[in-house]
Structure formats: structure tokens, C-alpha cells
PDB file of C-alpha atoms in Angstrom:
ATOM      1  CA  MET A 157      78.216 104.357  40.735  1.00 46.00           C
ATOM      2  CA  ASP A 158      77.775 105.887  44.204  1.00 45.00           C
ATOM      3  CA  SER A 159      78.802 102.614  45.790  1.00 44.00           C
ATOM      4  CA  ILE A 160      82.284 102.796  44.267  1.00 46.00           C
ATOM      5  CA  ARG A 161      84.796 104.267  46.690  1.00 44.00           C
ATOM      6  CA  ASN A 162      87.152 107.029  45.781  1.00 43.00           C
ATOM      7  CA  LYS A 163      90.595 105.532  45.162  1.00 42.00           C
ATOM      8  CA  ASN A 164      92.198 108.079  47.473  1.00 43.00           C
ATOM      9  CA  GLU A 165      89.762 107.387  50.314  1.00 43.00           C
ATOM     10  CA  LYS A 166      91.319 105.389  53.128  1.00 41.00           C
ATOM     11  CA  PHE A 167      89.430 102.519  54.697  1.00 40.00           C
ATOM     12  CA  ASP A 168      89.363 102.819  58.473  1.00 42.00           C
ATOM     13  CA  SER A 169      88.797  99.539  60.290  1.00 44.00           C
ATOM     14  CA  THR A 170      88.852 101.184  63.711  1.00 48.00           C
ATOM     15  CA  THR A 171      85.808 100.271  65.767  1.00 50.00           C
ATOM     16  CA  LYS A 172      83.884 102.770  67.868  1.00 51.00           C
ATOM     17  CA  LYS A 173      85.389 101.295  71.065  1.00 51.00           C
ATOM     18  CA  GLU A 174      88.907 101.669  69.647  1.00 51.00           C
ATOM     19  CA  GLU A 175      88.195 105.290  68.691  1.00 51.00           C
ATOM     20  CA  GLU A 176      87.326 106.020  72.313  1.00 49.00           C
ATOM     21  CA  GLU A 177      90.699 104.610  73.394  1.00 53.00           C
ATOM     22  CA  TYR A 178      92.526 107.076  71.132  1.00 51.00           C
ATOM     23  CA  LEU A 179      91.946 110.273  73.046  1.00 51.00           C
ATOM     24  CA  PRO A 180      92.768 113.712  71.673  1.00 50.00           C
ATOM     25  CA  LEU A 181      96.057 115.089  72.893  1.00 50.00           C
ATOM     26  CA  ASP A 182      95.814 117.457  75.834  1.00 53.00           C
ATOM     27  CA  GLU A 183      98.827 119.752  75.883  1.00 54.00           C
ATOM     28  CA  SER A 184      98.252 120.682  79.529  1.00 49.00           C
ATOM     29  CA  ILE A 185      99.248 117.199  80.742  1.00 51.00           C
ATOM     30  CA  LEU A 186     101.975 116.629  78.183  1.00 54.00           C
ATOM     31  CA  ASN A 187     104.573 117.739  80.731  1.00 62.00           C
ATOM     32  CA  ASN A 188     103.621 114.837  83.023  1.00 80.00           C
ATOM     33  CA  TYR A 189     104.711 112.216  80.506  1.00 91.00           C
ATOM     34  CA  LEU A 190     107.977 110.318  80.847  1.00 94.00           C
ATOM     35  CA  GLU A 191     110.164 109.234  77.964  1.00 93.00           C
ATOM     36  CA  ILE A 192     110.353 105.502  77.325  1.00 93.00           C
ATOM     37  CA  TYR A 193     114.002 105.246  78.362  1.00 90.00           C
ATOM     38  CA  ASN A 194     113.319 106.355  81.982  1.00 93.00           C
ATOM     39  CA  ASP A 195     113.215 104.048  84.994  1.00 93.00           C
ATOM     40  CA  PHE A 196     109.642 102.812  85.581  1.00 94.00           C
ATOM     41  CA  THR A 197     110.290 100.752  88.712  1.00 94.00           C
ATOM     42  CA  ASP A 198     107.186 100.704  90.959  1.00 94.00           C
ATOM     43  CA  LYS A 199     105.220 102.871  88.516  1.00 94.00           C
ATOM     44  CA  THR A 200     101.867 102.053  86.929  1.00 94.00           C
ATOM     45  CA  PRO A 201     101.051 103.370  83.445  1.00 96.00           C
ATOM     46  CA  VAL A 202      97.864 105.350  82.899  1.00 96.00           C
ATOM     47  CA  SER A 203      98.277 106.068  79.198  1.00 97.00           C
ATOM     48  CA  PHE A 204     100.879 106.441  76.490  1.00 97.00           C
ATOM     49  CA  LYS A 205     101.419 108.788  73.580  1.00 96.00           C
ATOM     50  CA  LEU A 206     102.924 107.938  70.213  1.00 95.00           C
ATOM     51  CA  ASP A 207     102.827 110.654  67.559  1.00 90.00           C
ATOM     52  CA  ASN A 208      99.143 111.682  67.388  1.00 90.00           C
ATOM     53  CA  PHE A 209      97.829 108.705  69.336  1.00 93.00           C
ATOM     54  CA  LYS A 210      97.052 108.920  73.031  1.00 95.00           C
ATOM     55  CA  VAL A 211      95.869 105.603  74.444  1.00 96.00           C
ATOM     56  CA  GLN A 212      94.667 104.748  77.937  1.00 97.00           C
ATOM     57  CA  SER A 213      95.963 101.563  79.534  1.00 96.00           C
ATOM     58  CA  ASP A 214      95.208  99.464  82.600  1.00 95.00           C
ATOM     59  CA  ASP A 215      98.638  98.000  83.329  1.00 96.00           C
ATOM     60  CA  TRP A 216     102.011  97.215  81.754  1.00 97.00           C
ATOM     61  CA  ASN A 217     100.744  94.154  79.900  1.00 97.00           C
ATOM     62  CA  ASP A 218      97.931  96.237  78.410  1.00 97.00           C
ATOM     63  CA  ILE A 219     100.333  98.959  77.300  1.00 98.00           C
ATOM     64  CA  VAL A 220     102.525  96.418  75.468  1.00 98.00           C
ATOM     65  CA  ILE A 221      99.511  94.907  73.679  1.00 97.00           C
ATOM     66  CA  LYS A 222      98.057  98.291  72.681  1.00 97.00           C
ATOM     67  CA  THR A 223     101.460  99.512  71.490  1.00 97.00           C
ATOM     68  CA  ALA A 224     101.857  96.415  69.324  1.00 96.00           C
ATOM     69  CA  ASP A 225      98.360  96.972  67.927  1.00 96.00           C
ATOM     70  CA  ILE A 226      99.078 100.596  66.988  1.00 96.00           C
ATOM     71  CA  LEU A 227     102.430  99.709  65.453  1.00 94.00           C
ATOM     72  CA  ASN A 228     100.915  96.886  63.422  1.00 93.00           C
ATOM     73  CA  LYS A 229      97.980  98.978  62.156  1.00 93.00           C
ATOM     74  CA  ASN A 230      99.743 102.270  61.498  1.00 91.00           C
ATOM     75  CA  TYR A 231     103.483 101.699  61.123  1.00 88.00           C
ATOM     76  CA  LYS A 232     103.804  98.370  59.325  1.00 83.00           C
ATOM     77  CA  PHE A 233     105.389  99.973  56.258  1.00 81.00           C
ATOM     78  CA  SER A 234     108.129 101.648  58.287  1.00 74.00           C
ATOM     79  CA  ARG A 235     109.594  98.207  59.053  1.00 67.00           C
ATOM     80  CA  ASP A 236     110.628  97.913  55.407  1.00 64.00           C
ATOM     81  CA  ILE A 237     112.715 101.081  55.396  1.00 65.00           C
ATOM     82  CA  MET A 238     116.350 100.126  54.983  1.00 54.00           C
ATOM     83  CA  TYR A 239     117.842 103.216  56.580  1.00 56.00           C
ATOM     84  CA  SER A 240     116.668 105.047  59.645  1.00 60.00           C
ATOM     85  CA  ASN A 241     118.154 107.927  61.535  1.00 64.00           C
ATOM     86  CA  ILE A 242     117.322 106.706  65.047  1.00 65.00           C
ATOM     87  CA  THR A 243     119.717 107.541  67.821  1.00 65.00           C
ATOM     88  CA  LEU A 244     119.404 105.540  71.004  1.00 67.00           C
ATOM     89  CA  PRO A 245     119.566 107.540  74.223  1.00 70.00           C
ATOM     90  CA  GLU A 246     121.098 106.130  77.364  1.00 72.00           C
ATOM     91  CA  ILE A 247     118.529 103.713  78.773  1.00 75.00           C
ATOM     92  CA  ILE A 248     118.388 103.281  82.534  1.00 73.00           C
ATOM     93  CA  SER A 249     119.010  99.597  83.178  1.00 77.00           C
ATOM     94  CA  ARG A 250     117.658  98.951  86.650  1.00 84.00           C
ATOM     95  CA  LYS A 251     116.170  95.457  87.058  1.00 91.00           C
ATOM     96  CA  SER A 252     112.398  95.464  87.596  1.00 93.00           C
ATOM     97  CA  PRO A 253     109.328  93.883  85.961  1.00 94.00           C
ATOM     98  CA  GLU A 254     108.181  97.340  84.829  1.00 95.00           C
ATOM     99  CA  ASN A 255     111.494  97.971  83.080  1.00 95.00           C
ATOM    100  CA  GLU A 256     111.255  94.585  81.358  1.00 95.00           C
ATOM    101  CA  PHE A 257     107.921  95.671  79.843  1.00 97.00           C
ATOM    102  CA  ARG A 258     109.574  98.965  78.905  1.00 96.00           C
ATOM    103  CA  ASP A 259     112.441  97.104  77.213  1.00 94.00           C
ATOM    104  CA  THR A 260     109.923  95.078  75.189  1.00 96.00           C
ATOM    105  CA  ILE A 261     108.284  98.288  73.987  1.00 97.00           C
ATOM    106  CA  ILE A 262     111.695  99.754  73.112  1.00 94.00           C
ATOM    107  CA  GLU A 263     112.512  96.667  71.027  1.00 93.00           C
ATOM    108  CA  MET A 264     109.215  97.041  69.152  1.00 95.00           C
ATOM    109  CA  LEU A 265     109.819 100.741  68.483  1.00 94.00           C
ATOM    110  CA  ILE A 266     113.310 100.018  67.179  1.00 90.00           C
ATOM    111  CA  GLU A 267     111.967  97.234  64.949  1.00 89.00           C
ATOM    112  CA  TYR A 268     109.460  99.685  63.456  1.00 90.00           C
ATOM    113  CA  LYS A 269     112.191 102.352  63.198  1.00 88.00           C
ATOM    114  CA  ILE A 270     110.384 104.840  65.438  1.00 90.00           C
ATOM    115  CA  ASP A 271     112.379 107.422  67.345  1.00 89.00           C
ATOM    116  CA  LEU A 272     112.147 106.657  71.072  1.00 91.00           C
ATOM    117  CA  SER A 273     111.546 110.314  71.903  1.00 90.00           C
ATOM    118  CA  LYS A 274     108.137 110.071  70.173  1.00 93.00           C
ATOM    119  CA  TYR A 275     106.872 107.528  72.725  1.00 96.00           C
ATOM    120  CA  LEU A 276     105.806 108.946  76.085  1.00 96.00           C
ATOM    121  CA  ILE A 277     104.165 107.247  79.080  1.00 97.00           C
ATOM    122  CA  LEU A 278     101.937 108.838  81.705  1.00 96.00           C
ATOM    123  CA  VAL A 279     102.335 107.054  85.050  1.00 94.00           C
ATOM    124  CA  LYS A 280     100.713 107.167  88.475  1.00 87.00           C
TER     125      LYS A 280
END
């Protein structure tokens, strides 16, 4: 009977390597984060924060992939919500490759009905 799991116990498929990517939040550097709707022209991401997740990244492509992974693993049920109270702030629309990656992330957050103010990016 010991091998039977508790029905309320959640199964965590996160690997050890993935756990290392999700760093604990450090409030001392929280002020250095930029909101997702800022202009990221000529800026390189170091990490991003979404709710209780803080994830390191190598570049913009990496940040998009890791964001999609977190959304798919942890927010997939929020896509089914019919009503959401998300207000869109004014997004700076300067043309740059970095802002195109940013716009992709914004589209994903909106699809998963996540408030844009919950997503912060630490840049160099």
C-alpha cells in the first residue's frame, strides 16, 4: 500500500537541471527588472520573472523558448478561462529584433490570460 500515491500529491516532472534554472527570487535585484512592454532595443536578457519563477536565459530566443515551456507546464488551464481581467498597457512600438521577440512573448502571455505586469525581464 505504500506504493500508492496520495491523491492530493502533485507529480512534479521537473528535472534537476530544470530546478536549477528556476532560481529563488531575490528582492534586492527586483528593482532592476523591466516590464515586458518596455523598449528592449539593443538589450540582452539575463533572466526573466513570472509569478514565482525566476529563470536565467542566454539570449532572446532562449527566453521565448523558456517562457513557452513555463506557460505550457504551469498555466495550460488558464487558456480555457472565458473571461479575464487583463488590461493592456501602452506598448512601445519601436522596430527592432529584440522588440519582435518581446511581442512574441506578449502574444503568449495574452493567450494564457496572464497580466503583463507579472512578467519582468532583467537585461544587461
